[in-house]
PDB file of C-alpha atoms in Angstrom:
ATOM      1  CA  MET A 927       0.000   0.000   0.000  1.00 57.00           C
ATOM      2  CA  SER A 928       1.374   3.395  -1.017  1.00 67.00           C
ATOM      3  CA  ILE A 929       1.639   6.082   1.657  1.00 71.00           C
ATOM      4  CA  ALA A 930      -0.328   8.342  -0.704  1.00 71.00           C
ATOM      5  CA  TYR A 931      -3.367   6.174   0.039  1.00 68.00           C
ATOM      6  CA  PHE A 932      -3.709   7.920   3.406  1.00 67.00           C
ATOM      7  CA  TRP A 933      -4.670  11.202   1.707  1.00 69.00           C
ATOM      8  CA  SER A 934      -6.335   9.695  -1.349  1.00 77.00           C
ATOM      9  CA  ARG A 935      -9.932  10.328  -2.367  1.00 83.00           C
ATOM     10  CA  SER A 936     -10.711   6.628  -1.917  1.00 83.00           C
ATOM     11  CA  LEU A 937      -9.861   6.802   1.791  1.00 86.00           C
ATOM     12  CA  LEU A 938     -11.030  10.346   2.530  1.00 89.00           C
ATOM     13  CA  GLY A 939     -14.343   9.729   0.786  1.00 90.00           C
ATOM     14  CA  ASN A 940     -14.978   6.297   2.314  1.00 92.00           C
ATOM     15  CA  ARG A 941     -18.232   6.447   4.303  1.00 94.00           C
ATOM     16  CA  GLY A 942     -16.804   4.488   7.211  1.00 95.00           C
ATOM     17  CA  PHE A 943     -13.850   6.860   7.415  1.00 95.00           C
ATOM     18  CA  LEU A 944     -16.169   9.860   7.134  1.00 97.00           C
ATOM     19  CA  TRP A 945     -18.240   8.612  10.057  1.00 97.00           C
ATOM     20  CA  LEU A 946     -15.080   8.124  12.115  1.00 96.00           C
ATOM     21  CA  LEU A 947     -13.960  11.634  11.211  1.00 96.00           C
ATOM     22  CA  LEU A 948     -17.360  13.082  12.045  1.00 97.00           C
ATOM     23  CA  TRP A 949     -17.422  11.498  15.506  1.00 97.00           C
ATOM     24  CA  CYS A 950     -13.841  12.492  16.273  1.00 96.00           C
ATOM     25  CA  ASN A 951     -14.579  16.101  15.345  1.00 97.00           C
ATOM     26  CA  LEU A 952     -17.924  16.123  17.134  1.00 97.00           C
ATOM     27  CA  LEU A 953     -16.371  14.859  20.357  1.00 96.00           C
ATOM     28  CA  GLY A 954     -13.537  17.348  19.947  1.00 95.00           C
ATOM     29  CA  THR A 955     -16.081  20.127  19.457  1.00 97.00           C
ATOM     30  CA  VAL A 956     -17.959  19.208  22.622  1.00 97.00           C
ATOM     31  CA  TYR A 957     -14.699  19.057  24.567  1.00 96.00           C
ATOM     32  CA  GLY A 958     -13.664  22.392  23.066  1.00 96.00           C
ATOM     33  CA  TYR A 959     -16.822  24.118  24.281  1.00 97.00           C
ATOM     34  CA  TYR A 960     -16.255  22.555  27.699  1.00 96.00           C
ATOM     35  CA  TRP A 961     -12.680  23.905  27.618  1.00 95.00           C
ATOM     36  CA  TYR A 962     -14.058  27.412  27.008  1.00 97.00           C
ATOM     37  CA  ALA A 963     -16.886  27.084  29.540  1.00 96.00           C
ATOM     38  CA  GLU A 964     -15.219  29.226  32.228  1.00 96.00           C
ATOM     39  CA  GLN A 965     -14.399  32.025  29.794  1.00 97.00           C
ATOM     40  CA  MET A 966     -17.885  31.872  28.308  1.00 97.00           C
ATOM     41  CA  GLU A 967     -19.414  32.155  31.795  1.00 97.00           C
ATOM     42  CA  TYR A 968     -17.110  35.084  32.556  1.00 97.00           C
ATOM     43  CA  THR A 969     -18.094  36.795  29.291  1.00 97.00           C
ATOM     44  CA  VAL A 970     -21.813  36.387  29.927  1.00 96.00           C
ATOM     45  CA  ALA A 971     -21.389  37.804  33.442  1.00 97.00           C
ATOM     46  CA  ASN A 972     -19.249  40.790  32.431  1.00 96.00           C
ATOM     47  CA  ASN A 973     -20.041  41.608  28.790  1.00 96.00           C
ATOM     48  CA  PRO A 974     -23.116  41.978  26.596  1.00 96.00           C
ATOM     49  CA  PHE A 975     -24.556  38.511  25.978  1.00 96.00           C
ATOM     50  CA  TRP A 976     -24.066  38.619  22.184  1.00 97.00           C
ATOM     51  CA  GLN A 977     -20.285  38.638  22.564  1.00 97.00           C
ATOM     52  CA  VAL A 978     -20.196  35.114  23.968  1.00 96.00           C
ATOM     53  CA  ILE A 979     -20.623  33.644  20.486  1.00 96.00           C
ATOM     54  CA  PHE A 980     -17.191  35.000  19.579  1.00 97.00           C
ATOM     55  CA  VAL A 981     -15.373  33.400  22.529  1.00 97.00           C
ATOM     56  CA  PRO A 982     -14.980  29.694  21.587  1.00 96.00           C
ATOM     57  CA  ASP A 983     -13.057  30.111  18.321  1.00 96.00           C
ATOM     58  CA  SER A 984     -11.562  26.644  17.809  1.00 96.00           C
ATOM     59  CA  PRO A 985     -14.658  24.650  18.843  1.00 97.00           C
ATOM     60  CA  THR A 986     -16.775  26.679  16.433  1.00 97.00           C
ATOM     61  CA  ALA A 987     -14.288  25.964  13.634  1.00 97.00           C
ATOM     62  CA  SER A 988     -14.466  22.279  14.542  1.00 97.00           C
ATOM     63  CA  LEU A 989     -18.264  22.478  14.522  1.00 98.00           C
ATOM     64  CA  PHE A 990     -18.204  23.935  11.003  1.00 98.00           C
ATOM     65  CA  PHE A 991     -15.991  21.060   9.864  1.00 98.00           C
ATOM     66  CA  THR A 992     -18.215  18.473  11.561  1.00 98.00           C
ATOM     67  CA  ILE A 993     -21.259  19.818   9.726  1.00 97.00           C
ATOM     68  CA  ALA A 994     -19.293  19.889   6.466  1.00 97.00           C
ATOM     69  CA  VAL A 995     -18.422  16.199   6.897  1.00 97.00           C
ATOM     70  CA  TYR A 996     -22.091  15.453   7.581  1.00 97.00           C
ATOM     71  CA  THR A 997     -23.040  17.088   4.281  1.00 97.00           C
ATOM     72  CA  LEU A 998     -20.554  14.808   2.536  1.00 96.00           C
ATOM     73  CA  LEU A 999     -22.393  11.842   4.013  1.00 96.00           C
ATOM     74  CA  TYR A1000     -25.842  13.292   3.316  1.00 96.00           C
ATOM     75  CA  PRO A1001     -25.672  15.909   0.550  1.00 94.00           C
ATOM     76  CA  PRO A1002     -28.502  18.497   0.688  1.00 94.00           C
ATOM     77  CA  ARG A1003     -31.148  18.183  -2.023  1.00 92.00           C
ATOM     78  CA  THR A1004     -32.483  21.752  -2.091  1.00 95.00           C
ATOM     79  CA  LYS A1005     -30.952  24.966  -3.431  1.00 94.00           C
ATOM     80  CA  PHE A1006     -30.957  26.460   0.047  1.00 95.00           C
ATOM     81  CA  GLY A1007     -29.360  23.360   1.489  1.00 95.00           C
ATOM     82  CA  TYR A1008     -26.711  23.347  -1.227  1.00 95.00           C
ATOM     83  CA  GLY A1009     -25.900  27.009  -0.606  1.00 94.00           C
ATOM     84  CA  PHE A1010     -25.704  26.336   3.124  1.00 95.00           C
ATOM     85  CA  ARG A1011     -23.331  23.461   2.429  1.00 96.00           C
ATOM     86  CA  LEU A1012     -20.999  25.667   0.377  1.00 96.00           C
ATOM     87  CA  LEU A1013     -20.927  28.322   3.096  1.00 96.00           C
ATOM     88  CA  ILE A1014     -20.251  25.794   5.861  1.00 97.00           C
ATOM     89  CA  GLU A1015     -17.452  24.231   3.819  1.00 97.00           C
ATOM     90  CA  ALA A1016     -15.826  27.633   3.284  1.00 96.00           C
ATOM     91  CA  LEU A1017     -16.123  28.467   6.987  1.00 97.00           C
ATOM     92  CA  ALA A1018     -14.748  25.041   7.898  1.00 97.00           C
ATOM     93  CA  VAL A1019     -11.665  25.430   5.709  1.00 97.00           C
ATOM     94  CA  VAL A1020     -10.774  29.029   6.600  1.00 97.00           C
ATOM     95  CA  THR A1021     -11.434  28.804  10.337  1.00 97.00           C
ATOM     96  CA  SER A1022      -9.928  25.339  10.829  1.00 97.00           C
ATOM     97  CA  VAL A1023      -6.688  26.371   9.135  1.00 97.00           C
ATOM     98  CA  LYS A1024      -6.615  29.702  10.948  1.00 97.00           C
ATOM     99  CA  TYR A1025      -7.337  28.495  14.482  1.00 97.00           C
ATOM    100  CA  GLY A1026      -5.348  25.301  14.040  1.00 97.00           C
ATOM    101  CA  ILE A1027      -2.214  27.310  13.281  1.00 97.00           C
ATOM    102  CA  TRP A1028      -3.104  30.041  15.803  1.00 97.00           C
ATOM    103  CA  ALA A1029      -3.431  27.722  18.786  1.00 97.00           C
ATOM    104  CA  VAL A1030      -0.177  25.887  18.074  1.00 97.00           C
ATOM    105  CA  SER A1031       1.654  29.181  17.549  1.00 97.00           C
ATOM    106  CA  ILE A1032       0.342  30.697  20.792  1.00 96.00           C
ATOM    107  CA  ILE A1033       1.268  27.616  22.821  1.00 96.00           C
ATOM    108  CA  PHE A1034       4.866  27.710  21.598  1.00 96.00           C
ATOM    109  CA  ALA A1035       5.050  31.503  21.853  1.00 96.00           C
ATOM    110  CA  GLY A1036       4.049  31.201  25.494  1.00 95.00           C
ATOM    111  CA  TYR A1037       6.618  28.440  25.990  1.00 94.00           C
ATOM    112  CA  ALA A1038       9.330  30.646  24.468  1.00 94.00           C
ATOM    113  CA  GLN A1039       8.579  33.231  27.168  1.00 93.00           C
ATOM    114  CA  GLY A1040       8.569  30.794  30.062  1.00 90.00           C
ATOM    115  CA  SER A1041       5.134  29.149  30.091  1.00 89.00           C
ATOM    116  CA  PRO A1042       5.577  25.429  30.927  1.00 89.00           C
ATOM    117  CA  LEU A1043       4.370  22.816  28.458  1.00 90.00           C
ATOM    118  CA  VAL A1044       2.064  20.284  30.124  1.00 92.00           C
ATOM    119  CA  TRP A1045       0.329  17.275  28.606  1.00 91.00           C
ATOM    120  CA  GLN A1046      -2.780  19.322  27.770  1.00 92.00           C
ATOM    121  CA  ASP A1047      -0.620  21.601  25.636  1.00 93.00           C
ATOM    122  CA  TRP A1048       0.706  18.661  23.625  1.00 95.00           C
ATOM    123  CA  MET A1049      -2.848  17.380  23.217  1.00 95.00           C
ATOM    124  CA  LEU A1050      -3.886  20.799  21.913  1.00 95.00           C
ATOM    125  CA  VAL A1051      -0.894  20.941  19.563  1.00 96.00           C
ATOM    126  CA  LEU A1052      -1.823  17.569  18.043  1.00 96.00           C
ATOM    127  CA  SER A1053      -5.563  18.244  17.803  1.00 96.00           C
ATOM    128  CA  HIS A1054      -5.179  21.749  16.362  1.00 96.00           C
ATOM    129  CA  SER A1055      -2.555  20.624  13.864  1.00 96.00           C
ATOM    130  CA  ALA A1056      -5.028  17.949  12.758  1.00 96.00           C
ATOM    131  CA  MET A1057      -7.714  20.627  12.343  1.00 96.00           C
ATOM    132  CA  ALA A1058      -5.633  22.544   9.827  1.00 96.00           C
ATOM    133  CA  ILE A1059      -4.444  19.452   7.956  1.00 95.00           C
ATOM    134  CA  GLU A1060      -7.846  17.794   7.608  1.00 96.00           C
ATOM    135  CA  ALA A1061      -9.436  21.003   6.334  1.00 95.00           C
ATOM    136  CA  LEU A1062      -6.868  21.325   3.553  1.00 94.00           C
ATOM    137  CA  LEU A1063      -7.117  17.624   2.660  1.00 94.00           C
ATOM    138  CA  TYR A1064     -10.897  17.761   2.304  1.00 95.00           C
ATOM    139  CA  VAL A1065     -10.945  20.715  -0.068  1.00 93.00           C
ATOM    140  CA  ARG A1066     -10.759  18.121  -2.862  1.00 90.00           C
ATOM    141  CA  LEU A1067     -14.025  16.562  -1.722  1.00 93.00           C
ATOM    142  CA  PHE A1068     -15.837  19.775  -0.832  1.00 94.00           C
ATOM    143  CA  LYS A1069     -17.926  21.642  -3.410  1.00 91.00           C
ATOM    144  CA  LEU A1070     -17.091  25.199  -2.379  1.00 86.00           C
ATOM    145  CA  GLY A1071     -15.670  27.589  -4.925  1.00 84.00           C
ATOM    146  CA  GLU A1072     -13.433  30.586  -4.470  1.00 87.00           C
ATOM    147  CA  THR A1073     -16.387  32.998  -4.189  1.00 91.00           C
ATOM    148  CA  MET A1074     -17.612  31.367  -0.985  1.00 93.00           C
ATOM    149  CA  LEU A1075     -14.368  32.327   0.706  1.00 94.00           C
ATOM    150  CA  ILE A1076     -15.591  35.937   0.818  1.00 95.00           C
ATOM    151  CA  PRO A1077     -18.320  35.473   3.496  1.00 96.00           C
ATOM    152  CA  ALA A1078     -16.097  33.005   5.366  1.00 96.00           C
ATOM    153  CA  VAL A1079     -13.251  35.507   5.543  1.00 96.00           C
ATOM    154  CA  ALA A1080     -15.674  38.303   6.446  1.00 97.00           C
ATOM    155  CA  TRP A1081     -16.969  36.256   9.393  1.00 97.00           C
ATOM    156  CA  THR A1082     -13.434  35.449  10.544  1.00 97.00           C
ATOM    157  CA  PHE A1083     -12.345  39.094  10.371  1.00 97.00           C
ATOM    158  CA  LEU A1084     -15.496  40.037  12.296  1.00 97.00           C
ATOM    159  CA  ASN A1085     -14.566  37.477  14.940  1.00 97.00           C
ATOM    160  CA  ASP A1086     -11.053  38.954  15.171  1.00 97.00           C
ATOM    161  CA  THR A1087     -12.458  42.473  15.453  1.00 97.00           C
ATOM    162  CA  VAL A1088     -14.862  41.583  18.254  1.00 97.00           C
ATOM    163  CA  ASP A1089     -12.165  39.583  20.062  1.00 97.00           C
ATOM    164  CA  TYR A1090      -9.677  42.440  20.244  1.00 96.00           C
ATOM    165  CA  THR A1091     -12.131  45.334  20.472  1.00 96.00           C
ATOM    166  CA  TYR A1092     -14.018  43.944  23.465  1.00 96.00           C
ATOM    167  CA  GLY A1093     -11.305  41.723  24.961  1.00 94.00           C
ATOM    168  CA  VAL A1094     -13.048  38.395  24.373  1.00 96.00           C
ATOM    169  CA  PHE A1095     -10.097  36.766  22.613  1.00 95.00           C
ATOM    170  CA  PRO A1096      -9.132  33.310  23.933  1.00 94.00           C
ATOM    171  CA  TRP A1097      -7.334  33.533  27.242  1.00 93.00           C
ATOM    172  CA  LEU A1098      -3.595  33.603  26.658  1.00 93.00           C
ATOM    173  CA  PRO A1099      -0.656  32.319  28.689  1.00 91.00           C
ATOM    174  CA  VAL A1100       0.104  34.983  31.285  1.00 91.00           C
ATOM    175  CA  GLN A1101       3.537  35.447  29.692  1.00 92.00           C
ATOM    176  CA  LEU A1102       1.884  36.816  26.544  1.00 93.00           C
ATOM    177  CA  MET A1103      -0.421  39.315  28.224  1.00 92.00           C
ATOM    178  CA  ASP A1104       2.084  42.121  27.636  1.00 91.00           C
ATOM    179  CA  ASP A1105       2.185  41.228  23.928  1.00 93.00           C
ATOM    180  CA  ILE A1106      -1.514  41.700  23.133  1.00 94.00           C
ATOM    181  CA  ALA A1107      -0.817  44.086  20.254  1.00 95.00           C
ATOM    182  CA  SER A1108       1.532  41.594  18.619  1.00 96.00           C
ATOM    183  CA  VAL A1109      -0.953  38.755  19.123  1.00 96.00           C
ATOM    184  CA  GLN A1110      -3.672  40.914  17.581  1.00 97.00           C
ATOM    185  CA  TYR A1111      -1.610  41.687  14.468  1.00 97.00           C
ATOM    186  CA  PHE A1112      -0.663  38.022  14.167  1.00 97.00           C
ATOM    187  CA  THR A1113      -4.315  36.985  14.460  1.00 97.00           C
ATOM    188  CA  PHE A1114      -5.536  39.349  11.734  1.00 97.00           C
ATOM    189  CA  GLY A1115      -2.598  38.423   9.523  1.00 97.00           C
ATOM    190  CA  LEU A1116      -3.298  34.734  10.024  1.00 97.00           C
ATOM    191  CA  THR A1117      -6.884  35.208   8.857  1.00 97.00           C
ATOM    192  CA  LEU A1118      -5.565  36.698   5.627  1.00 96.00           C
ATOM    193  CA  PHE A1119      -2.961  33.937   5.294  1.00 96.00           C
ATOM    194  CA  SER A1120      -5.558  31.199   5.875  1.00 96.00           C
ATOM    195  CA  ALA A1121      -7.856  32.707   3.245  1.00 95.00           C
ATOM    196  CA  LEU A1122      -5.014  32.910   0.731  1.00 95.00           C
ATOM    197  CA  LEU A1123      -3.917  29.342   1.453  1.00 95.00           C
ATOM    198  CA  ALA A1124      -7.499  28.090   1.105  1.00 93.00           C
ATOM    199  CA  TRP A1125      -7.830  29.955  -2.192  1.00 93.00           C
ATOM    200  CA  LEU A1126      -4.627  28.410  -3.547  1.00 93.00           C
ATOM    201  CA  VAL A1127      -5.623  24.908  -2.471  1.00 91.00           C
ATOM    202  CA  ILE A1128      -9.085  25.281  -4.028  1.00 90.00           C
ATOM    203  CA  ARG A1129      -7.579  26.445  -7.321  1.00 86.00           C
ATOM    204  CA  GLN A1130      -5.152  23.526  -7.298  1.00 84.00           C
ATOM    205  CA  ALA A1131      -7.893  21.025  -6.443  1.00 77.00           C
ATOM    206  CA  ARG A1132     -10.058  22.201  -9.339  1.00 72.00           C
ATOM    207  CA  ARG A1133      -7.352  21.582 -11.962  1.00 68.00           C
TER     208      ARG A1133
END
């Protein structure tokens, strides 16, 4: 068996593998919202309620990808459903790449400034790396086109804006709290990078 089989359409599109992927991402999403529970409670208690939706960035990206996998298993049959599928796929790709890279980068940036690496950090590094990789692999099976990246990028920039305007960005290692401006610039830049990477991968996949 060639190693290329592990990212081939025959494996990625296999229904059994898709179900496994869906459950892994669904469980990861649930755990992700649990991980953010304390910050979400804090936000609800201290900020306008609407801002809480912008707190759990990675779990929401994982949720988008979980729904996108579900639509591969059960493709929508209506125009509205098809449009919804394209939007979810675009959101899944852009946000999974963005927050996958973001989380890993922040963990190691904190470590570089003295934050200890514990087993939860390594778990997050592995799971968030997988988020970015799986999103890029599944572009070949998704139906989204380049145009759908526009609303996905708009949503992600909105999320960044709310995060750093109202202070509801994911809690950082204490060592990075004096580098908020740098983290903010990195976050906005990573949204643009993720959109560009998604665009390039879509163009390549359509050839």
